[in-house]
XYZ file of C-alpha atoms in Angstrom:
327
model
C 132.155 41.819 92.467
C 135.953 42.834 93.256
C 138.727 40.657 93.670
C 142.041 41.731 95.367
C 145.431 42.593 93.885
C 148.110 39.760 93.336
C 150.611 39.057 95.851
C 154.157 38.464 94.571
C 155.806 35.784 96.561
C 153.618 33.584 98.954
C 152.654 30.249 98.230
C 148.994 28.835 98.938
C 150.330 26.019 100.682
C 153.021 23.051 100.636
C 153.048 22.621 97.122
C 154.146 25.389 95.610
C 150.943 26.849 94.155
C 151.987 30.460 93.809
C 149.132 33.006 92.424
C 151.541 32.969 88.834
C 151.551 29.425 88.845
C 147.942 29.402 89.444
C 147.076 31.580 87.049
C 149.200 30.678 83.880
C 147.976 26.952 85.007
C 144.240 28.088 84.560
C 144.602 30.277 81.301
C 143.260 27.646 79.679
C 140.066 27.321 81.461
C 139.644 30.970 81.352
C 140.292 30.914 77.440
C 137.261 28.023 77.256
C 134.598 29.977 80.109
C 135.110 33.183 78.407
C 134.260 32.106 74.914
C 131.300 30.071 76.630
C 130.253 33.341 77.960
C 130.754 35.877 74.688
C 128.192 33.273 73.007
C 125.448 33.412 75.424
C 125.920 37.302 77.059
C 122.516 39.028 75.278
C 123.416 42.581 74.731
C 120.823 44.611 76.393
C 120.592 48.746 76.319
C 120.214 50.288 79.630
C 118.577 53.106 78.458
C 115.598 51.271 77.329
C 114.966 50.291 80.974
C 114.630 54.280 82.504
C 111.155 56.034 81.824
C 112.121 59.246 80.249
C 109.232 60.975 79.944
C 108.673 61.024 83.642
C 112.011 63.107 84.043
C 111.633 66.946 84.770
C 114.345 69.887 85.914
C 115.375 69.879 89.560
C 115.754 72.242 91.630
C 119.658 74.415 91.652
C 121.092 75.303 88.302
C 118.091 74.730 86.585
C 115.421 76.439 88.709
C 113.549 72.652 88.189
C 111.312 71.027 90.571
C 112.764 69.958 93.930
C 112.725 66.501 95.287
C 109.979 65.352 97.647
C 109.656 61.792 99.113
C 106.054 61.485 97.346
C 107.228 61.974 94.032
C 108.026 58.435 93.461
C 105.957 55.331 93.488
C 109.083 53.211 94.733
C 108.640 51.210 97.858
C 110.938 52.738 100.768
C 112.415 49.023 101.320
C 113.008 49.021 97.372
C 114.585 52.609 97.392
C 116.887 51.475 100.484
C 117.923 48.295 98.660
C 118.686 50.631 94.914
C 120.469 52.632 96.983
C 123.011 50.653 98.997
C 123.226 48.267 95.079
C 123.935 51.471 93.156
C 126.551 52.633 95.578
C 128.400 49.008 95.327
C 127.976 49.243 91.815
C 130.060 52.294 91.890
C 133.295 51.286 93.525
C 133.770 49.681 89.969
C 136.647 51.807 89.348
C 138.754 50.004 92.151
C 137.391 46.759 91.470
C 138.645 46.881 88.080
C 142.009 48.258 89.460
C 142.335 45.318 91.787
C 140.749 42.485 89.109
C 143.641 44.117 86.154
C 146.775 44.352 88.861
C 145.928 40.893 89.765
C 145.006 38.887 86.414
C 146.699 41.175 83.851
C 145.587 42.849 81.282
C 146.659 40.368 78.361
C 145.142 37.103 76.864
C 142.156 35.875 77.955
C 142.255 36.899 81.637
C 142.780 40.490 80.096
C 139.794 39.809 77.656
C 137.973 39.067 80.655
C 138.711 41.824 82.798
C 137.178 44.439 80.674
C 134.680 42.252 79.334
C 133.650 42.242 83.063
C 134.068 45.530 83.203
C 132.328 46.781 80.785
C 128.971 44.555 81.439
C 129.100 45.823 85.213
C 129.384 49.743 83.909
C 126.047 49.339 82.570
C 124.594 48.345 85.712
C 125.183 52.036 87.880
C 124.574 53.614 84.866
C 120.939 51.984 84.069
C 120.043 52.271 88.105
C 121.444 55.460 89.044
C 119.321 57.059 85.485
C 116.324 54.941 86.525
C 116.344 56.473 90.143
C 116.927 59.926 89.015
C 114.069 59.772 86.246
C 111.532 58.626 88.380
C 112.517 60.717 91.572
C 112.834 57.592 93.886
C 115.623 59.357 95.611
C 116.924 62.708 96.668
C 119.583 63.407 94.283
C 121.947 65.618 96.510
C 121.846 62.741 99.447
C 122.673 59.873 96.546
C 125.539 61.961 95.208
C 127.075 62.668 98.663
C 126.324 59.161 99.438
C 128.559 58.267 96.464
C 131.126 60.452 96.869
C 131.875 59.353 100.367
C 131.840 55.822 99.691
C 133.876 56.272 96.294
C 136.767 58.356 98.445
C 137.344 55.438 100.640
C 137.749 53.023 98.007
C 137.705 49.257 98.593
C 140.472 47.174 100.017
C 139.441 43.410 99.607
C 139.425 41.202 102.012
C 141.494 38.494 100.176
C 144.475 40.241 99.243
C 146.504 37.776 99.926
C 145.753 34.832 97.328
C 144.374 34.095 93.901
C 142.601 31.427 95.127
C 140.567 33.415 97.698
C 139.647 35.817 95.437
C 137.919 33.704 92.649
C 136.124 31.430 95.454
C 134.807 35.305 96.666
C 133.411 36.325 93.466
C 132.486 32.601 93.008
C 129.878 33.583 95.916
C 129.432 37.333 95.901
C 128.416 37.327 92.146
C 125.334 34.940 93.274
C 124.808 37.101 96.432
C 124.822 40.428 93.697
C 122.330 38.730 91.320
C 119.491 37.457 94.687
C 120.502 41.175 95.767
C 119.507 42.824 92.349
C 116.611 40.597 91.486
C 114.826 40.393 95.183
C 115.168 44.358 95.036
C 113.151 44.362 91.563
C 110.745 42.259 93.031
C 109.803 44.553 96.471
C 110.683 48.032 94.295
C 106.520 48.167 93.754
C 107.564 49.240 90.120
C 107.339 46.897 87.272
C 110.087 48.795 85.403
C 112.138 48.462 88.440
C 111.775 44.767 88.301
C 112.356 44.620 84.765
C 115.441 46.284 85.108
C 116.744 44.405 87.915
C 116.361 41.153 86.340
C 118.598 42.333 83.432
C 121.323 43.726 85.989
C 120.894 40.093 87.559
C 121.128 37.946 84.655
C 124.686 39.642 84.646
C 125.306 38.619 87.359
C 124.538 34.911 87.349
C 126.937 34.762 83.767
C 129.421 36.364 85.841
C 129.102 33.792 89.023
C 129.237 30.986 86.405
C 132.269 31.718 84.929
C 134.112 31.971 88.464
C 132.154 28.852 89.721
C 133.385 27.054 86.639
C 136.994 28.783 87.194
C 136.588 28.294 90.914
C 135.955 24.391 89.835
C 138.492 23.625 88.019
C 141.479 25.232 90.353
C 140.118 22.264 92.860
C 141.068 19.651 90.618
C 144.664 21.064 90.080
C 144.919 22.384 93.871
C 141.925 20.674 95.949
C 143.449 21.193 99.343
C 144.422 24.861 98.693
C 141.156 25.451 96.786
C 139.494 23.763 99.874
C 141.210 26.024 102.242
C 140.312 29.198 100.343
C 136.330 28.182 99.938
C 136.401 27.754 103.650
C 137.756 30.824 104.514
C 136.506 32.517 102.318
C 132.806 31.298 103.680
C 133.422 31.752 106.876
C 134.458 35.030 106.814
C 131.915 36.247 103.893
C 131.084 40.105 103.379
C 129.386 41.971 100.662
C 131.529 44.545 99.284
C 129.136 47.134 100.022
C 129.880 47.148 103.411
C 131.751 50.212 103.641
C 128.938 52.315 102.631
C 127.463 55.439 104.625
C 124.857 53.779 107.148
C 125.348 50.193 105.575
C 124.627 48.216 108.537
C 120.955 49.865 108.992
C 120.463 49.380 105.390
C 121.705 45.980 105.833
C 119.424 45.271 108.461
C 115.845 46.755 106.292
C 116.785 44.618 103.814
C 117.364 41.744 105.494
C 114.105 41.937 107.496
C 112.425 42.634 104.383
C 113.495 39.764 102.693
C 115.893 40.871 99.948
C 118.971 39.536 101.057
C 119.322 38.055 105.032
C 120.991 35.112 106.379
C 118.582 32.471 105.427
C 119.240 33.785 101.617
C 122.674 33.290 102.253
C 122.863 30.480 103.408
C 120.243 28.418 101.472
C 120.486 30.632 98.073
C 123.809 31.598 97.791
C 126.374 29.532 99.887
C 124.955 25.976 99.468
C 123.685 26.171 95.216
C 127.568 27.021 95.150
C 129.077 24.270 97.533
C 127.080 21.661 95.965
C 127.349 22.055 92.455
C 131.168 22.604 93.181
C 130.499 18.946 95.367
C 132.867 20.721 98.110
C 131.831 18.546 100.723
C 132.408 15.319 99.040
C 135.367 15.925 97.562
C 137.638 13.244 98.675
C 141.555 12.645 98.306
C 142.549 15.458 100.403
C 145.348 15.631 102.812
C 145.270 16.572 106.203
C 145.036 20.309 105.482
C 142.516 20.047 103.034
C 140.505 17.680 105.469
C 140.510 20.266 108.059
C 139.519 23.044 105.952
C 136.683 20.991 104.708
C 135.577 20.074 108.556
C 135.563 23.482 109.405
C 133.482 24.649 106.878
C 130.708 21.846 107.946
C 130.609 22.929 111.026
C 130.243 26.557 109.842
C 127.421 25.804 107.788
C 125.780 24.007 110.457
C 125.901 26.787 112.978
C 124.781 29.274 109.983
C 122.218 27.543 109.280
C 120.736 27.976 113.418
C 121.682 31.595 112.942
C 119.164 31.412 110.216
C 116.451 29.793 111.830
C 116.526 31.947 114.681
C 117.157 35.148 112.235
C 113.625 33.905 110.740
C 111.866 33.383 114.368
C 112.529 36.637 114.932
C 111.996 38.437 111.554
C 107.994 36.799 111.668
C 107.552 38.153 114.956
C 108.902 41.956 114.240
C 106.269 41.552 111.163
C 103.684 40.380 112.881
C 104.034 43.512 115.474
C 104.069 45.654 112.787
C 101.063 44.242 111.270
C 99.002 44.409 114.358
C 99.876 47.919 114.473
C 98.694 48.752 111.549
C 95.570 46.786 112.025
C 95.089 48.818 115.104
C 95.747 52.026 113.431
């Protein structure tokens, strides 16, 4: 969901496709996805999604109730997963810094920064109310969880090219909306799941208007657009990861099933690299061909990291289940 700031002066490759180039040379396309995507974006209300009436007081100013892990019937995988997609969801100030400073703020790349913007405000905003309404976490922990991750800001990992960043978002805006609508699914609250899906229908619009962006910079720039999807791949991270006790999050979720390697891989990186047709795409030079090699053979070994991620998730499972049989 964040893309990194513009870099003045380096060219993608030998011919001469600067970021400005790049970008006055897709205004077009932007123009055309964004209308696409201001007829078919539903407006939805985020506070129709958070149960009110089960709020109360909490404890401090107040003299409310205070929090207890039983007060909430949310699952403790789907309170792990809200948590580490809320705190993502936050960073939004920087992402919007970086997506501004490197698109602009005028025309339709402008339009579509804060259009983007504003349609990924709503999504902290309806899960951080939700999760305080219904007590599914402890409030003081959630806002020092924020404010820790917030006061380290984000610094993208493709800072250095246009290019890189839109075949990022191409991906992590798919990643966001499995993410969101897995974690509705295992939250053991049919509000939760209701919610989600609305935060991940977002998300999908989003991806398609990158994918479709993402698609057309290949037929202006196919070996530099090839070069920055297989980076890009190969060195793939949410941008979550720089939150408090992300990698043991990380790893709950992924044994749970919300988001994990296999996801990746078959629900995220391929629906992306073949509706792009990325590894037919012929005509390429050298370069390009190497980029495009490297890639397959990336996908290939991902795709044994997978099966042998899923060998091992069953039998952790199964251990667990024969405990609790035993129990």
């Amino acid at each position: 969901m964040t893309i990194a700031p513009v870099q003045s002066s380096p060219s993608l490759g030998s011919s001469g496709w600067t970021d400005a180039r790049l970008i006055l040379a897709l205004e077009e396309v932007v123009e055309k996805e964004l209308n696409r995507h201001l007829a078919i974006a539903k407006e939805w209300m985020p506070h129709e999604y958070v149960p009110w009436g089960q709020g109360r007081d909490f404890d401090g100013v107040l003299g409310g109730e205070a929090w207890s892990l039983g007060q909430s019937q949310v699952t403790p995988l789907g309170r792990v997963s809200l948590v580490v997609n809320l705190l993502t969801e936050d960073n939004l100030p920087s992402y919007h810094h970086e997506i501004a400073t490197m698109f602009g703020r005028e025309g339709a790349w402008g339009t579509w920064v804060h259009r983007w913007t504003a349609e990924e405000g709503r999504h902290g905003i309806a899960i951080r109310d939700y999760l305080l309404a219904t007590r599914a976490v402890d409030p003081v922990e959630l806002e020092r969880a924020r404010m820790s991750h917030m006061s380290e800001g984000f610094e993208s990992d493709n800072a250095h090219s246009m290019l890189h960043s839109v075949a990022y978002v191409a991906f992590q805006e798919l990643a966001t909306r499995i993410s969101h609508r897995n974690t509705g699914k295992y939250a053991g609250d049919p509000l939760a799941d209701q919610l989600l899906a609305k935060i991940a229908n977002d998300e999908n619009l989003h991806m398609v208007f990158y994918r479709n962006l993402l698609k057309a910079a290949m037929e202006i720039a196919p070996d530099e657009a090839m070069r920055a999807i297989a980076d890009v791949v190969t060195d793939f991270r949410m941008p979550g990861h720089g939150i408090p006790g992300f990698e043991r999050a990380a790893a709950q979720i992924a044994i749970g099933g919300v988001y994990n390697l296999r996801i990746h891989h078959d629900d995220v990186l391929q629906p992306v690299l073949r509706h792009l047709r990325v590894m037919e795409t012929t005509g390429l030079s050298a370069e390009g061909l190497l980029a495009q090699d490297r890639l397959g053979a990336f996908l290939d070994g991902l795709d044994a990291q997978a099966t042998k991620f899923e060998e091992r998730q069953a039998a952790l499972l199964a251990r667990r289940e024969a405990r609790r049989n035993a129990g």
